[in-house]
mmCIF file of C-alpha atoms in Angstrom:
data_model
loop_
_atom_site.group_PDB
_atom_site.id
_atom_site.type_symbol
_atom_site.label_atom_id
_atom_site.label_comp_id
_atom_site.label_asym_id
_atom_site.label_seq_id
_atom_site.Cartn_x
_atom_site.Cartn_y
_atom_site.Cartn_z
ATOM 1 C CA MET Q 204 -57.956 -82.783 61.422
ATOM 2 C CA SER Q 205 -58.722 -78.950 60.382
ATOM 3 C CA ASN Q 206 -56.040 -76.200 59.274
ATOM 4 C CA GLY Q 207 -53.556 -79.142 59.883
ATOM 5 C CA VAL Q 208 -54.414 -78.914 63.628
ATOM 6 C CA VAL Q 209 -55.339 -82.867 65.091
ATOM 7 C CA SER Q 210 -58.170 -82.733 67.314
ATOM 8 C CA GLU Q 211 -58.631 -85.053 70.638
ATOM 9 C CA THR Q 212 -61.350 -86.655 69.121
ATOM 10 C CA THR Q 213 -59.698 -87.620 65.980
ATOM 11 C CA ARG Q 214 -56.340 -88.561 68.179
ATOM 12 C CA LEU Q 215 -58.164 -90.943 70.085
ATOM 13 C CA SER Q 216 -60.323 -92.785 67.256
ATOM 14 C CA ILE Q 217 -56.836 -93.596 65.366
ATOM 15 C CA ILE Q 218 -54.834 -94.822 68.042
ATOM 16 C CA PRO Q 219 -55.049 -98.555 67.954
ATOM 17 C CA ASN Q 220 -56.191 -100.232 71.717
ATOM 18 C CA ASN Q 221 -53.803 -102.633 71.675
ATOM 19 C CA SER Q 222 -50.574 -101.068 71.244
ATOM 20 C CA SER Q 223 -49.148 -98.802 73.781
ATOM 21 C CA SER Q 224 -45.728 -97.974 71.823
ATOM 22 C CA ALA Q 225 -47.742 -97.151 68.795
ATOM 23 C CA GLN Q 226 -49.957 -94.781 71.174
ATOM 24 C CA LYS Q 227 -46.753 -92.922 72.492
ATOM 25 C CA THR Q 228 -45.125 -92.918 68.732
ATOM 26 C CA LEU Q 229 -48.649 -91.646 67.512
ATOM 27 C CA LEU Q 230 -49.086 -89.118 70.162
ATOM 28 C CA LYS Q 231 -45.671 -87.573 69.840
ATOM 29 C CA ASN Q 232 -45.655 -87.417 65.968
ATOM 30 C CA LEU Q 233 -49.380 -85.592 66.247
ATOM 31 C CA GLU Q 234 -47.652 -83.463 69.026
ATOM 32 C CA ILE Q 235 -44.941 -82.386 66.421
ATOM 33 C CA ILE Q 236 -47.488 -81.472 63.906
ATOM 34 C CA ASN Q 237 -49.817 -79.554 66.049
ATOM 35 C CA GLY Q 238 -47.005 -77.825 67.735
ATOM 36 C CA GLY Q 239 -45.561 -76.887 64.308
ATOM 37 C CA GLN Q 240 -48.959 -75.374 63.397
ATOM 38 C CA ARG Q 241 -49.348 -73.190 66.853
ATOM 39 C CA VAL Q 242 -45.055 -72.060 66.220
ATOM 40 C CA ASN Q 243 -46.229 -71.360 62.470
ATOM 41 C CA ALA Q 244 -49.588 -69.208 63.677
ATOM 42 C CA TRP Q 245 -47.139 -67.551 66.278
ATOM 43 C CA VAL Q 246 -44.455 -66.243 63.871
ATOM 44 C CA ASP Q 247 -46.930 -65.064 61.281
ATOM 45 C CA SER Q 248 -48.384 -62.935 64.074
ATOM 46 C CA MET Q 249 -45.332 -61.587 64.173
ATOM 47 C CA ARG Q 250 -44.373 -61.213 60.778
ATOM 48 C CA ALA Q 251 -48.041 -59.133 61.026
ATOM 49 C CA SER Q 252 -46.727 -56.995 63.948
ATOM 50 C CA SER Q 253 -43.851 -55.890 61.786
ATOM 51 C CA PRO Q 254 -43.410 -52.495 60.501
ATOM 52 C CA THR Q 255 -41.223 -54.008 57.193
ATOM 53 C CA HIS Q 256 -43.964 -56.279 56.695
ATOM 54 C CA LEU Q 257 -46.752 -53.831 56.581
ATOM 55 C CA LYS Q 258 -45.009 -51.752 54.797
ATOM 56 C CA SER Q 259 -44.101 -54.181 52.295
ATOM 57 C CA LEU Q 260 -47.487 -55.114 51.569
ATOM 58 C CA SER Q 261 -48.696 -51.377 51.850
ATOM 59 C CA SER Q 262 -49.176 -51.438 47.703
ATOM 60 C CA SER Q 263 -51.618 -54.526 48.010
ATOM 61 C CA VAL Q 264 -53.438 -54.860 51.204
ATOM 62 C CA SER Q 265 -53.455 -51.020 52.427
ATOM 63 C CA SER Q 266 -54.337 -49.654 48.936
ATOM 64 C CA GLU Q 267 -55.657 -46.205 48.360
ATOM 65 C CA LYS Q 268 -59.396 -47.235 48.725
ATOM 66 C CA HIS Q 269 -58.744 -48.986 51.325
ATOM 67 C CA LEU Q 270 -56.694 -46.626 53.579
ATOM 68 C CA SER Q 271 -59.487 -43.716 52.134
ATOM 69 C CA SER Q 272 -62.398 -46.078 53.627
ATOM 70 C CA TRP Q 273 -60.214 -47.016 57.252
ATOM 71 C CA ILE Q 274 -59.055 -42.940 57.629
ATOM 72 C CA MET Q 275 -63.152 -42.226 56.627
ATOM 73 C CA ARG Q 276 -64.155 -44.708 59.798
ATOM 74 C CA HIS Q 277 -60.979 -43.644 61.869
ATOM 75 C CA PRO Q 278 -60.584 -39.724 61.087
ATOM 76 C CA SER Q 279 -57.658 -37.972 62.928
ATOM 77 C CA ALA Q 280 -58.173 -36.536 65.896
ATOM 78 C CA LEU Q 281 -56.311 -33.288 65.129
ATOM 79 C CA GLU Q 282 -58.613 -32.589 62.131
ATOM 80 C CA MET Q 283 -61.750 -33.920 64.074
ATOM 81 C CA PHE Q 284 -60.920 -31.469 66.762
ATOM 82 C CA GLU Q 285 -63.490 -29.478 66.952
ATOM 83 C CA LYS Q 286 -66.267 -32.150 67.017
ATOM 84 C CA ILE Q 287 -64.470 -33.900 69.527
ATOM 85 C CA THR Q 288 -64.431 -31.008 72.083
ATOM 86 C CA GLU Q 289 -68.348 -30.482 71.414
ATOM 87 C CA ALA Q 290 -68.638 -34.025 72.616
ATOM 88 C CA SER Q 291 -67.477 -33.602 75.834
ATOM 89 C CA GLY Q 292 -70.110 -31.228 75.930
ATOM 90 C CA GLY Q 293 -68.981 -29.641 79.682
ATOM 91 C CA LYS Q 294 -68.414 -33.339 80.611
ATOM 92 C CA GLN Q 295 -65.119 -33.842 82.866
ATOM 93 C CA ILE Q 296 -62.626 -35.029 80.530
ATOM 94 C CA VAL Q 297 -60.339 -38.000 82.257
ATOM 95 C CA MET Q 298 -57.040 -38.458 79.663
ATOM 96 C CA PHE Q 299 -55.492 -42.157 79.478
ATOM 97 C CA LEU Q 300 -51.969 -42.270 77.863
ATOM 98 C CA ASP Q 301 -50.325 -45.464 76.837
ATOM 99 C CA TYR Q 302 -46.421 -45.075 76.975
ATOM 100 C CA ASP Q 303 -44.360 -46.643 74.312
ATOM 101 C CA GLY Q 304 -45.448 -45.868 70.530
ATOM 102 C CA THR Q 305 -47.686 -42.723 71.976
ATOM 103 C CA LEU Q 306 -45.670 -40.423 74.582
ATOM 104 C CA SER Q 307 -42.490 -41.936 73.469
ATOM 105 C CA PRO Q 308 -41.456 -43.399 69.687
ATOM 106 C CA ILE Q 309 -41.020 -47.125 69.483
ATOM 107 C CA VAL Q 310 -37.006 -47.849 70.070
ATOM 108 C CA ASP Q 311 -34.797 -50.908 69.989
ATOM 109 C CA ASP Q 312 -33.889 -50.789 73.605
ATOM 110 C CA PRO Q 313 -36.836 -50.449 75.843
ATOM 111 C CA ASP Q 314 -34.601 -48.763 78.171
ATOM 112 C CA LYS Q 315 -34.177 -46.250 76.010
ATOM 113 C CA ALA Q 316 -37.655 -45.318 75.158
ATOM 114 C CA PHE Q 317 -37.384 -41.434 76.470
ATOM 115 C CA MET Q 318 -40.288 -39.406 76.087
ATOM 116 C CA SER Q 319 -39.138 -35.385 75.019
ATOM 117 C CA SER Q 320 -38.902 -32.494 77.395
ATOM 118 C CA LYS Q 321 -41.544 -30.641 75.189
ATOM 119 C CA MET Q 322 -43.743 -34.031 75.813
ATOM 120 C CA ARG Q 323 -43.248 -34.199 79.489
ATOM 121 C CA ARG Q 324 -44.123 -30.487 79.692
ATOM 122 C CA THR Q 325 -47.187 -31.318 77.592
ATOM 123 C CA VAL Q 326 -48.496 -33.820 80.112
ATOM 124 C CA LYS Q 327 -48.159 -31.865 83.155
ATOM 125 C CA LYS Q 328 -50.245 -29.294 81.623
ATOM 126 C CA LEU Q 329 -53.161 -31.764 80.707
ATOM 127 C CA ALA Q 330 -52.598 -33.007 84.245
ATOM 128 C CA LYS Q 331 -53.258 -29.458 85.762
ATOM 129 C CA CYS Q 332 -56.543 -29.297 83.676
ATOM 130 C CA PHE Q 333 -57.782 -33.207 83.745
ATOM 131 C CA PRO Q 334 -57.153 -36.137 85.780
ATOM 132 C CA THR Q 335 -54.488 -38.088 83.949
ATOM 133 C CA ALA Q 336 -53.386 -41.528 83.905
ATOM 134 C CA ILE Q 337 -50.492 -43.318 82.158
ATOM 135 C CA VAL Q 338 -51.706 -46.672 81.145
ATOM 136 C CA THR Q 339 -49.245 -49.050 80.418
ATOM 137 C CA GLY Q 340 -47.126 -52.667 79.779
ATOM 138 C CA ARG Q 341 -44.315 -51.353 81.933
ATOM 139 C CA CYS Q 342 -43.865 -51.750 84.943
ATOM 140 C CA ILE Q 343 -44.636 -48.306 87.374
ATOM 141 C CA ASP Q 344 -41.052 -47.996 88.842
ATOM 142 C CA LYS Q 345 -39.815 -47.997 84.762
ATOM 143 C CA VAL Q 346 -42.424 -45.858 83.397
ATOM 144 C CA TYR Q 347 -42.106 -43.123 86.215
ATOM 145 C CA ASN Q 348 -38.292 -42.771 85.707
ATOM 146 C CA PHE Q 349 -39.196 -41.993 82.290
ATOM 147 C CA VAL Q 350 -42.247 -39.623 82.999
ATOM 148 C CA LYS Q 351 -41.177 -38.201 86.095
ATOM 149 C CA LEU Q 352 -44.323 -36.672 86.936
ATOM 150 C CA ALA Q 353 -45.920 -37.254 90.467
ATOM 151 C CA GLU Q 354 -49.371 -35.778 90.006
ATOM 152 C CA LEU Q 355 -50.511 -38.455 87.419
ATOM 153 C CA TYR Q 356 -52.116 -41.715 88.157
ATOM 154 C CA TYR Q 357 -49.916 -45.002 86.721
ATOM 155 C CA ALA Q 358 -50.830 -48.297 85.919
ATOM 156 C CA GLY Q 359 -48.146 -50.624 85.214
ATOM 157 C CA SER Q 360 -48.584 -54.191 84.285
ATOM 158 C CA HIS Q 361 -51.283 -53.645 81.879
ATOM 159 C CA GLY Q 362 -53.297 -52.107 84.719
ATOM 160 C CA MET Q 363 -52.339 -55.037 87.399
ATOM 161 C CA ASP Q 364 -50.494 -51.964 89.548
ATOM 162 C CA ILE Q 365 -52.100 -49.285 89.781
ATOM 163 C CA LYS Q 366 -51.335 -45.880 91.856
ATOM 164 C CA GLY Q 367 -53.058 -42.537 92.673
ATOM 165 C CA PRO Q 368 -50.756 -39.304 92.845
ATOM 166 C CA ALA Q 369 -48.370 -38.183 95.241
ATOM 167 C CA LYS Q 370 -49.494 -36.865 98.157
ATOM 168 C CA GLY Q 371 -49.934 -33.004 97.558
ATOM 169 C CA PHE Q 372 -49.403 -32.986 94.159
ATOM 170 C CA SER Q 373 -53.401 -33.780 92.468
ATOM 171 C CA ARG Q 374 -55.724 -30.606 91.469
ATOM 172 C CA HIS Q 375 -58.101 -32.434 91.574
ATOM 173 C CA LYS Q 376 -60.661 -33.064 94.426
ATOM 174 C CA ARG Q 377 -61.947 -36.297 93.272
ATOM 175 C CA VAL Q 378 -58.554 -37.997 93.097
ATOM 176 C CA LYS Q 379 -57.608 -40.534 95.899
ATOM 177 C CA GLN Q 380 -54.332 -40.119 96.423
ATOM 178 C CA SER Q 381 -54.142 -43.139 98.765
ATOM 179 C CA LEU Q 382 -55.106 -45.383 96.022
ATOM 180 C CA LEU Q 383 -53.187 -48.896 95.452
ATOM 181 C CA TYR Q 384 -54.500 -51.590 93.390
ATOM 182 C CA GLN Q 385 -52.442 -54.660 92.536
ATOM 183 C CA PRO Q 386 -54.919 -57.471 91.531
ATOM 184 C CA ALA Q 387 -52.236 -59.690 90.411
ATOM 185 C CA SER Q 388 -50.222 -59.518 93.397
ATOM 186 C CA ASP Q 389 -50.079 -63.466 94.480
ATOM 187 C CA TYR Q 390 -47.816 -63.803 91.255
ATOM 188 C CA VAL Q 391 -44.954 -61.773 91.567
ATOM 189 C CA LEU Q 392 -42.759 -64.345 92.395
ATOM 190 C CA MET Q 393 -43.844 -66.608 89.904
ATOM 191 C CA ILE Q 394 -43.123 -64.149 87.377
ATOM 192 C CA ASP Q 395 -39.841 -63.306 88.673
ATOM 193 C CA GLU Q 396 -39.336 -67.341 88.445
ATOM 194 C CA VAL Q 397 -39.951 -67.373 85.065
ATOM 195 C CA TYR Q 398 -38.538 -64.244 83.994
ATOM 196 C CA LYS Q 399 -35.404 -65.808 85.185
ATOM 197 C CA GLN Q 400 -36.165 -69.097 83.289
ATOM 198 C CA LEU Q 401 -36.793 -66.964 80.048
ATOM 199 C CA LEU Q 402 -33.382 -65.449 80.252
ATOM 200 C CA GLU Q 403 -31.391 -68.141 80.448
ATOM 201 C CA LYS Q 404 -33.472 -70.141 77.991
ATOM 202 C CA THR Q 405 -33.112 -67.105 75.120
ATOM 203 C CA LYS Q 406 -29.256 -66.437 76.302
ATOM 204 C CA SER Q 407 -28.724 -68.204 72.586
ATOM 205 C CA THR Q 408 -30.837 -66.019 70.911
ATOM 206 C CA PRO Q 409 -29.004 -62.597 69.450
ATOM 207 C CA GLY Q 410 -30.975 -59.576 69.872
ATOM 208 C CA VAL Q 411 -33.916 -60.966 72.767
ATOM 209 C CA ILE Q 412 -34.282 -58.609 75.151
ATOM 210 C CA VAL Q 413 -36.409 -60.350 78.382
ATOM 211 C CA GLU Q 414 -38.091 -57.540 81.314
ATOM 212 C CA ASN Q 415 -39.346 -58.401 84.408
ATOM 213 C CA GLN Q 416 -42.083 -55.678 84.652
ATOM 214 C CA LYS Q 417 -42.869 -57.029 88.252
ATOM 215 C CA PHE Q 418 -46.620 -58.605 87.611
ATOM 216 C CA THR Q 419 -46.159 -59.746 83.743
ATOM 217 C CA ALA Q 420 -42.872 -60.268 81.957
ATOM 218 C CA SER Q 421 -41.703 -59.082 78.493
ATOM 219 C CA VAL Q 422 -39.977 -61.111 75.694
ATOM 220 C CA HIS Q 423 -38.774 -58.211 72.898
ATOM 221 C CA PHE Q 424 -37.693 -59.417 69.434
ATOM 222 C CA ARG Q 425 -37.548 -56.350 67.574
ATOM 223 C CA CYS Q 426 -33.755 -57.206 67.428
ATOM 224 C CA VAL Q 427 -34.111 -60.268 66.691
ATOM 225 C CA GLU Q 428 -33.708 -61.877 62.969
ATOM 226 C CA GLU Q 429 -36.563 -63.281 61.532
ATOM 227 C CA LYS Q 430 -34.987 -66.728 60.930
ATOM 228 C CA LYS Q 431 -34.852 -67.216 64.813
ATOM 229 C CA TRP Q 432 -38.167 -65.976 65.531
ATOM 230 C CA SER Q 433 -39.570 -70.089 65.406
ATOM 231 C CA GLU Q 434 -36.842 -70.630 67.659
ATOM 232 C CA LEU Q 435 -37.277 -67.917 69.892
ATOM 233 C CA VAL Q 436 -41.426 -69.474 69.905
ATOM 234 C CA LEU Q 437 -40.432 -72.513 71.376
ATOM 235 C CA GLN Q 438 -38.060 -71.133 74.102
ATOM 236 C CA VAL Q 439 -40.791 -69.099 75.313
ATOM 237 C CA ARG Q 440 -43.564 -71.708 75.124
ATOM 238 C CA SER Q 441 -41.082 -74.173 76.446
ATOM 239 C CA VAL Q 442 -40.747 -72.143 79.893
ATOM 240 C CA LEU Q 443 -44.193 -71.337 80.035
ATOM 241 C CA GLU Q 444 -45.853 -74.786 79.922
ATOM 242 C CA ARG Q 445 -44.758 -75.430 83.248
ATOM 243 C CA TYR Q 446 -46.689 -72.455 84.232
ATOM 244 C CA PRO Q 447 -50.812 -73.403 83.316
ATOM 245 C CA THR Q 448 -52.154 -70.053 85.191
ATOM 246 C CA LEU Q 449 -49.885 -67.937 82.732
ATOM 247 C CA LYS Q 450 -50.587 -66.787 79.117
ATOM 248 C CA LEU Q 451 -48.863 -65.552 76.448
ATOM 249 C CA SER Q 452 -49.840 -62.893 74.309
ATOM 250 C CA GLN Q 453 -48.123 -60.761 71.509
ATOM 251 C CA GLY Q 454 -47.892 -56.390 71.077
ATOM 252 C CA ARG Q 455 -45.640 -54.448 68.934
ATOM 253 C CA LYS Q 456 -42.568 -56.659 68.307
ATOM 254 C CA VAL Q 457 -42.995 -58.256 72.208
ATOM 255 C CA PHE Q 458 -44.448 -60.971 73.975
ATOM 256 C CA GLU Q 459 -46.058 -60.673 76.854
ATOM 257 C CA ILE Q 460 -46.548 -62.927 79.698
ATOM 258 C CA ARG Q 461 -49.012 -62.514 82.049
ATOM 259 C CA PRO Q 462 -51.306 -64.081 84.589
ATOM 260 C CA MET Q 463 -54.254 -65.458 83.791
ATOM 261 C CA ILE Q 464 -57.145 -63.233 85.416
ATOM 262 C CA ASP Q 465 -60.186 -61.242 84.122
ATOM 263 C CA TRP Q 466 -57.895 -58.049 84.335
ATOM 264 C CA ASP Q 467 -56.734 -55.889 81.094
ATOM 265 C CA LYS Q 468 -56.076 -52.244 80.460
ATOM 266 C CA GLY Q 469 -59.784 -52.086 79.651
ATOM 267 C CA LYS Q 470 -60.323 -53.040 83.475
ATOM 268 C CA ALA Q 471 -57.923 -50.724 84.527
ATOM 269 C CA LEU Q 472 -59.583 -47.723 82.636
ATOM 270 C CA GLU Q 473 -63.104 -48.693 84.595
ATOM 271 C CA PHE Q 474 -61.095 -49.157 87.760
ATOM 272 C CA LEU Q 475 -59.724 -46.080 87.659
ATOM 273 C CA LEU Q 476 -63.101 -44.044 86.293
ATOM 274 C CA GLU Q 477 -64.861 -45.561 89.546
ATOM 275 C CA SER Q 478 -61.753 -44.433 91.663
ATOM 276 C CA LEU Q 479 -62.404 -41.149 90.485
ATOM 277 C CA GLY Q 480 -66.430 -41.432 91.462
ATOM 278 C CA PHE Q 481 -67.269 -41.761 87.462
ATOM 279 C CA GLY Q 482 -68.115 -45.584 88.060
ATOM 280 C CA ASN Q 483 -71.991 -44.929 87.141
ATOM 281 C CA SER Q 484 -71.526 -41.507 86.268
ATOM 282 C CA ASN Q 485 -72.732 -39.828 82.494
ATOM 283 C CA ASN Q 486 -70.907 -36.709 83.103
ATOM 284 C CA VAL Q 487 -67.328 -37.502 82.703
ATOM 285 C CA PHE Q 488 -65.763 -37.830 79.178
ATOM 286 C CA PRO Q 489 -62.723 -40.908 79.129
ATOM 287 C CA VAL Q 490 -59.862 -40.336 76.423
ATOM 288 C CA TYR Q 491 -57.818 -43.360 75.875
ATOM 289 C CA ILE Q 492 -54.717 -42.580 73.302
ATOM 290 C CA GLY Q 493 -52.640 -45.688 72.554
ATOM 291 C CA ASP Q 494 -50.947 -48.185 69.845
ATOM 292 C CA ASP Q 495 -51.116 -51.651 70.957
ATOM 293 C CA ARG Q 496 -53.132 -54.414 70.698
ATOM 294 C CA THR Q 497 -53.171 -54.685 74.458
ATOM 295 C CA ASP Q 498 -54.961 -50.882 74.223
ATOM 296 C CA GLU Q 499 -58.090 -52.548 72.452
ATOM 297 C CA ASP Q 500 -59.234 -53.845 75.557
ATOM 298 C CA ALA Q 501 -59.614 -50.235 76.774
ATOM 299 C CA PHE Q 502 -60.952 -48.985 73.606
ATOM 300 C CA LYS Q 503 -63.470 -51.729 73.194
ATOM 301 C CA MET Q 504 -64.448 -50.739 76.754
ATOM 302 C CA LEU Q 505 -65.269 -47.106 75.838
ATOM 303 C CA ARG Q 506 -67.120 -48.208 72.345
ATOM 304 C CA ASP Q 507 -69.400 -50.060 74.889
ATOM 305 C CA ARG Q 508 -69.573 -47.939 77.823
ATOM 306 C CA GLY Q 509 -70.635 -45.129 74.903
ATOM 307 C CA GLU Q 510 -68.913 -42.243 76.824
ATOM 308 C CA GLY Q 511 -65.665 -40.863 75.384
ATOM 309 C CA PHE Q 512 -63.422 -42.143 72.881
ATOM 310 C CA GLY Q 513 -60.587 -44.112 72.000
ATOM 311 C CA ILE Q 514 -57.770 -42.368 69.723
ATOM 312 C CA LEU Q 515 -55.256 -45.707 68.080
ATOM 313 C CA VAL Q 516 -51.435 -44.333 67.117
ATOM 314 C CA SER Q 517 -50.125 -45.812 64.169
ATOM 315 C CA LYS Q 518 -48.947 -45.474 60.558
ATOM 316 C CA PHE Q 519 -50.991 -47.854 59.004
ATOM 317 C CA PRO Q 520 -54.715 -49.149 58.577
ATOM 318 C CA LYS Q 521 -55.490 -51.755 61.292
ATOM 319 C CA ASP Q 522 -58.456 -53.502 62.872
ATOM 320 C CA THR Q 523 -59.716 -51.312 65.962
ATOM 321 C CA ASP Q 524 -62.229 -50.083 68.527
ATOM 322 C CA ALA Q 525 -60.726 -47.043 68.539
ATOM 323 C CA SER Q 526 -62.795 -43.761 67.037
ATOM 324 C CA TYR Q 527 -60.129 -41.783 65.786
ATOM 325 C CA SER Q 528 -56.654 -41.706 64.820
ATOM 326 C CA LEU Q 529 -52.849 -40.251 65.010
ATOM 327 C CA GLN Q 530 -49.645 -40.858 62.989
ATOM 328 C CA ASP Q 531 -47.114 -42.878 65.145
ATOM 329 C CA PRO Q 532 -44.786 -40.465 66.956
ATOM 330 C CA SER Q 533 -41.985 -42.074 65.391
ATOM 331 C CA GLU Q 534 -42.844 -40.477 62.294
ATOM 332 C CA TYR Q 535 -41.943 -37.699 64.054
ATOM 333 C CA PRO Q 536 -38.985 -38.074 66.150
ATOM 334 C CA SER Q 537 -38.096 -34.485 67.175
ATOM 335 C CA MET Q 538 -41.308 -33.114 67.385
ATOM 336 C CA TYR Q 539 -43.849 -35.740 68.121
ATOM 337 C CA PHE Q 540 -46.369 -33.747 66.117
ATOM 338 C CA ALA Q 541 -49.320 -35.490 66.183
ATOM 339 C CA VAL Q 542 -49.585 -36.686 69.847
ATOM 340 C CA HIS Q 543 -48.089 -33.955 71.203
ATOM 341 C CA GLY Q 544 -50.299 -31.515 68.977
ATOM 342 C CA PHE Q 545 -53.372 -33.054 70.111
ATOM 343 C CA LEU Q 546 -52.452 -33.254 74.007
ATOM 344 C CA TYR Q 547 -51.083 -29.176 73.323
ATOM 345 C CA VAL Q 548 -54.208 -27.971 71.298
ATOM 346 C CA LEU Q 549 -56.453 -29.927 74.494
ATOM 347 C CA THR Q 550 -54.621 -28.140 77.055
ATOM 348 C CA LEU Q 551 -55.260 -24.810 75.504
ATOM 349 C CA SER Q 552 -58.735 -25.443 74.495
ATOM 350 C CA LEU Q 553 -60.472 -26.963 77.233
ATOM 351 C CA LYS Q 554 -59.314 -25.687 80.457
#
């Protein structure tokens, strides 16, 4: 037994060979132990993603020294703007933007995560200057209803649903306007089935919001009391245990249920660059801005590629492969100062 989890080898070695009833009883008890450990691990992860807990830990974990060290490694993209423009060196900039927590504040009701008209105007200007994509966990239809810009690429469901700009809207010659790529198309019916089961299973837990993102499903627990988190984990896992080809991951106060395929936001970014003709090009400068754990796949891809950079939107220091940082837009609900400011200055400086 290691860290309270019983290994398969240990299970077999301690079960007597001559007692089937004893085997069943012991196996059941061991499953309870292991299940409890896994639930506790998920709850700990849920706490770690909670802004309330992060704030309460700020004096100890995020000390001034730690914060200063983190900012040195991930300086403000606004303060380093001149260095960033110099690094682009006349290359073709391609912009990739997360939606929730980047272009809009994180809100309790995901159906009310509206972007400001000022942010929309700036993203529209951005798309006139550079090929621009929204890369989000939301399904394309939902995020398009918020953004309402036909000239953008959209990569919904964590990049599992990719569409190019509407015909006649893009100003960039390289853009393939008929682009459509859905690597998880075989999972649509399964996701819908899981979505309905999750609705039924979690209806007794107040504050839960379940969303069907077409190729993925989301279970939001932002409005769920912390004392109910263990119960919620068990509810979600009880549904997923019947679907071995789906996996569970966690974002900012949300569980994500995704197909178990080799695809993520980093792969989507790579696919979009290839679609633009920059797959093996040294003449491209991709910039990805996001706030969520799922954006780390894109940050890592850019770091490994050695071209462009990632910008993490966050109030607090956290482990990241992003090169730069910006303040969380929820801190500036009326102005979206940090993210909006960076994008606006970019449209003025690099036309």
